[in-house]
Amino acid sequence: LDSKDKALGYYNALRVNDDKKEIQVTDRVNKQLTFTCDYIISNTDKTALAVDSQQQQVYECIGKPLLNRAFDGYNVSIFAYGQTGSGKTYSMIGTNEQPGLIPRFFDELFEKKMNRDKLVSSTHIEISYYEIYNEKIYDLLRSNNSDSTNKNQANSSGRNLQIRENPQTGPFI
């Protein structure tokens, strides 16, 4: 908090206990809520090296175990949720200098695929990349410019997709 925030009566409502992997939040009526986490990745050192190591730590904690499960034959999903400006895009995409979870995941995915293809005939990979924003689903792997001349085909541009459910296999987009 800066001096202006403190003068207005604001206070830090968040406490992190790295040892217990807990986050404690104090609400407006001073009630304390405690949340236990699998991982807490905090930024105590503001150097570029520390930020890059955080991106690597996020990948090591979340991405690498999922990649290993995918190569065991399981479907995996990575889901980022939070309010605007909370760092979802940075954590997922990162920058060229400090790649996020997705570029690191794909680098290792295709490296593992190349090594596996040397041992087995082929490896099948399917990838989906969606964004849900303002209750609309966007396919981020489709171009926003549709080649279709029919303006009613919203799905061809990857926008306004619908969630459906198959009784045998479950929900799908």
Coordinates of C-alpha atoms in Angstrom, one line a residue:
L1 CA 0.0 0.0 0.0
D2 CA 1.2 3.5 -0.7
S3 CA 0.7 6.5 1.6
K4 CA -2.4 7.6 -0.2
D5 CA -4.1 4.2 0.3
K6 CA -3.1 4.2 4.0
A7 CA -4.4 7.7 4.4
L8 CA -7.8 6.6 3.0
G9 CA -7.9 3.8 5.6
Y10 CA -7.1 0.9 3.2
Y11 CA -5.1 -2.1 4.6
N12 CA -3.6 -5.2 3.3
A13 CA -6.3 -7.9 3.7
L14 CA -4.1 -10.8 2.5
R15 CA -1.5 -12.8 4.5
V16 CA 0.5 -15.7 3.0
N17 CA 1.9 -18.5 5.1
D18 CA 4.3 -20.3 2.7
D19 CA 5.2 -23.0 5.3
K20 CA 1.6 -24.1 5.8
K21 CA 0.6 -23.3 2.2
E22 CA -2.2 -21.1 3.4
I23 CA -3.6 -17.8 2.3
Q24 CA -5.6 -15.8 4.9
V25 CA -8.0 -13.1 3.8
T26 CA -9.6 -10.6 6.1
D27 CA -13.0 -9.4 4.9
R28 CA -14.7 -6.0 5.5
V29 CA -16.1 -7.0 8.9
N30 CA -12.6 -8.4 10.0
K31 CA -13.6 -12.0 9.6
Q32 CA -10.6 -14.0 8.6
L33 CA -11.0 -16.7 6.0
T34 CA -8.2 -19.2 5.5
F35 CA -7.6 -21.1 2.3
T36 CA -5.2 -24.0 2.0
C37 CA -3.4 -24.4 -1.4
D38 CA -1.3 -27.0 -3.2
Y39 CA 1.2 -24.4 -4.2
I40 CA 2.0 -20.8 -3.3
I41 CA 4.2 -19.0 -5.7
S42 CA 5.0 -15.6 -4.3
N43 CA 7.1 -12.7 -5.5
T44 CA 9.3 -11.7 -2.6
D45 CA 12.3 -10.8 -4.9
K46 CA 11.4 -8.2 -7.6
T47 CA 14.3 -9.0 -9.9
A48 CA 13.8 -10.3 -13.4
L49 CA 15.5 -13.5 -12.5
A50 CA 13.0 -14.1 -9.7
V51 CA 10.1 -13.4 -12.1
D52 CA 11.4 -15.9 -14.7
S53 CA 12.0 -18.5 -12.0
Q54 CA 8.4 -18.0 -10.9
Q55 CA 7.2 -18.8 -14.5
Q56 CA 9.4 -21.9 -14.4
Q57 CA 8.1 -22.8 -10.9
V58 CA 4.5 -22.5 -12.2
Y59 CA 5.4 -24.9 -15.0
E60 CA 7.1 -27.3 -12.7
C61 CA 4.2 -27.4 -10.2
I62 CA 1.3 -27.4 -12.7
G63 CA 2.4 -28.0 -16.3
K64 CA 4.9 -30.8 -16.0
P65 CA 2.7 -33.2 -14.0
L66 CA -0.1 -32.6 -16.5
L67 CA 2.2 -33.3 -19.4
N68 CA 3.3 -36.5 -17.8
R69 CA -0.3 -37.6 -17.3
A70 CA -1.1 -36.7 -21.0
F71 CA 1.7 -39.0 -22.1
D72 CA 0.2 -41.7 -19.9
G73 CA -2.9 -41.5 -22.1
Y74 CA -5.1 -39.2 -19.9
N75 CA -6.9 -36.1 -21.1
V76 CA -5.6 -33.0 -19.3
S77 CA -6.9 -29.4 -18.9
I78 CA -5.3 -26.3 -17.7
F79 CA -7.8 -23.7 -16.5
A80 CA -7.0 -20.1 -15.5
Y81 CA -9.7 -18.2 -13.6
G82 CA -9.7 -14.7 -12.1
Q83 CA -10.7 -11.1 -12.4
T84 CA -9.4 -8.9 -15.2
G85 CA -5.9 -7.8 -14.5
S86 CA -5.1 -10.6 -12.1
G87 CA -2.3 -12.1 -14.3
K88 CA -4.0 -15.0 -16.0
T89 CA -2.6 -14.1 -19.5
Y90 CA 0.9 -13.4 -18.1
S91 CA 0.9 -16.8 -16.2
M92 CA -0.5 -18.7 -19.2
I93 CA 1.3 -17.0 -22.1
G94 CA 4.1 -14.9 -20.5
T95 CA 6.5 -12.9 -22.7
N96 CA 9.2 -13.9 -25.2
E97 CA 11.8 -13.3 -22.5
Q98 CA 9.7 -15.0 -19.7
P99 CA 7.5 -17.6 -21.4
G100 CA 4.4 -18.7 -19.4
L101 CA 2.8 -22.1 -18.8
I102 CA 1.5 -22.7 -22.3
P103 CA 4.7 -22.1 -24.3
R104 CA 6.8 -24.2 -21.8
F105 CA 4.1 -27.0 -22.0
F106 CA 4.2 -27.1 -25.8
D107 CA 8.0 -26.9 -26.0
E108 CA 8.2 -30.0 -23.8
L109 CA 5.2 -31.7 -25.4
F110 CA 6.6 -31.6 -28.9
E111 CA 10.1 -32.6 -27.6
K112 CA 8.6 -35.6 -25.9
K113 CA 6.5 -36.4 -29.0
M114 CA 9.6 -36.3 -31.2
N115 CA 11.4 -38.7 -28.8
R116 CA 8.4 -41.0 -28.5
D117 CA 7.9 -41.1 -32.3
K118 CA 11.4 -42.6 -32.5
L119 CA 10.2 -45.6 -30.4
V120 CA 6.6 -46.0 -31.6
S121 CA 4.9 -45.5 -34.9
S122 CA 3.0 -42.4 -34.0
T123 CA 1.6 -40.2 -31.2
H124 CA -1.8 -38.6 -31.6
I125 CA -2.2 -35.1 -30.0
E126 CA -5.4 -33.0 -29.9
I127 CA -5.3 -29.5 -28.6
S128 CA -8.1 -27.0 -27.8
Y129 CA -7.6 -23.5 -26.6
Y130 CA -10.7 -21.6 -25.5
E131 CA -11.4 -18.3 -23.7
I132 CA -14.7 -17.6 -21.9
Y133 CA -15.2 -13.9 -21.6
N134 CA -18.5 -12.1 -20.8
E135 CA -20.3 -15.5 -21.0
K136 CA -19.1 -16.0 -24.6
I137 CA -16.8 -18.8 -25.6
Y138 CA -14.0 -18.1 -28.1
D139 CA -11.9 -20.7 -29.9
L140 CA -8.4 -19.1 -29.8
L141 CA -7.0 -21.4 -32.3
R142 CA -9.4 -20.2 -35.0
S143 CA -8.9 -17.1 -37.0
N144 CA -11.2 -14.2 -36.2
N145 CA -11.5 -13.6 -40.0
S146 CA -13.9 -16.1 -41.5
D147 CA -13.6 -17.1 -45.1
S148 CA -17.3 -17.8 -45.1
T149 CA -19.6 -15.5 -46.9
N150 CA -22.5 -16.4 -44.7
K151 CA -22.6 -13.8 -41.9
N152 CA -24.8 -16.1 -39.8
Q153 CA -22.1 -18.7 -39.3
A154 CA -20.7 -17.3 -36.1
N155 CA -19.0 -20.6 -35.3
S156 CA -16.7 -20.3 -38.3
S157 CA -14.9 -17.4 -36.7
G158 CA -14.5 -19.2 -33.4
R159 CA -16.9 -16.9 -31.6
N160 CA -20.2 -17.5 -29.7
L161 CA -19.6 -21.2 -29.4
Q162 CA -22.1 -23.3 -27.4
I163 CA -21.7 -25.9 -24.7
R164 CA -23.5 -29.1 -25.4
E165 CA -23.8 -32.4 -23.6
N166 CA -23.4 -35.9 -25.0
P167 CA -25.1 -38.5 -22.7
Q168 CA -22.3 -40.9 -23.2
T169 CA -19.2 -38.7 -23.2
G170 CA -20.3 -35.6 -21.3
P171 CA -20.0 -31.9 -22.1
F172 CA -18.3 -30.5 -25.1
I173 CA -18.0 -27.2 -27.0

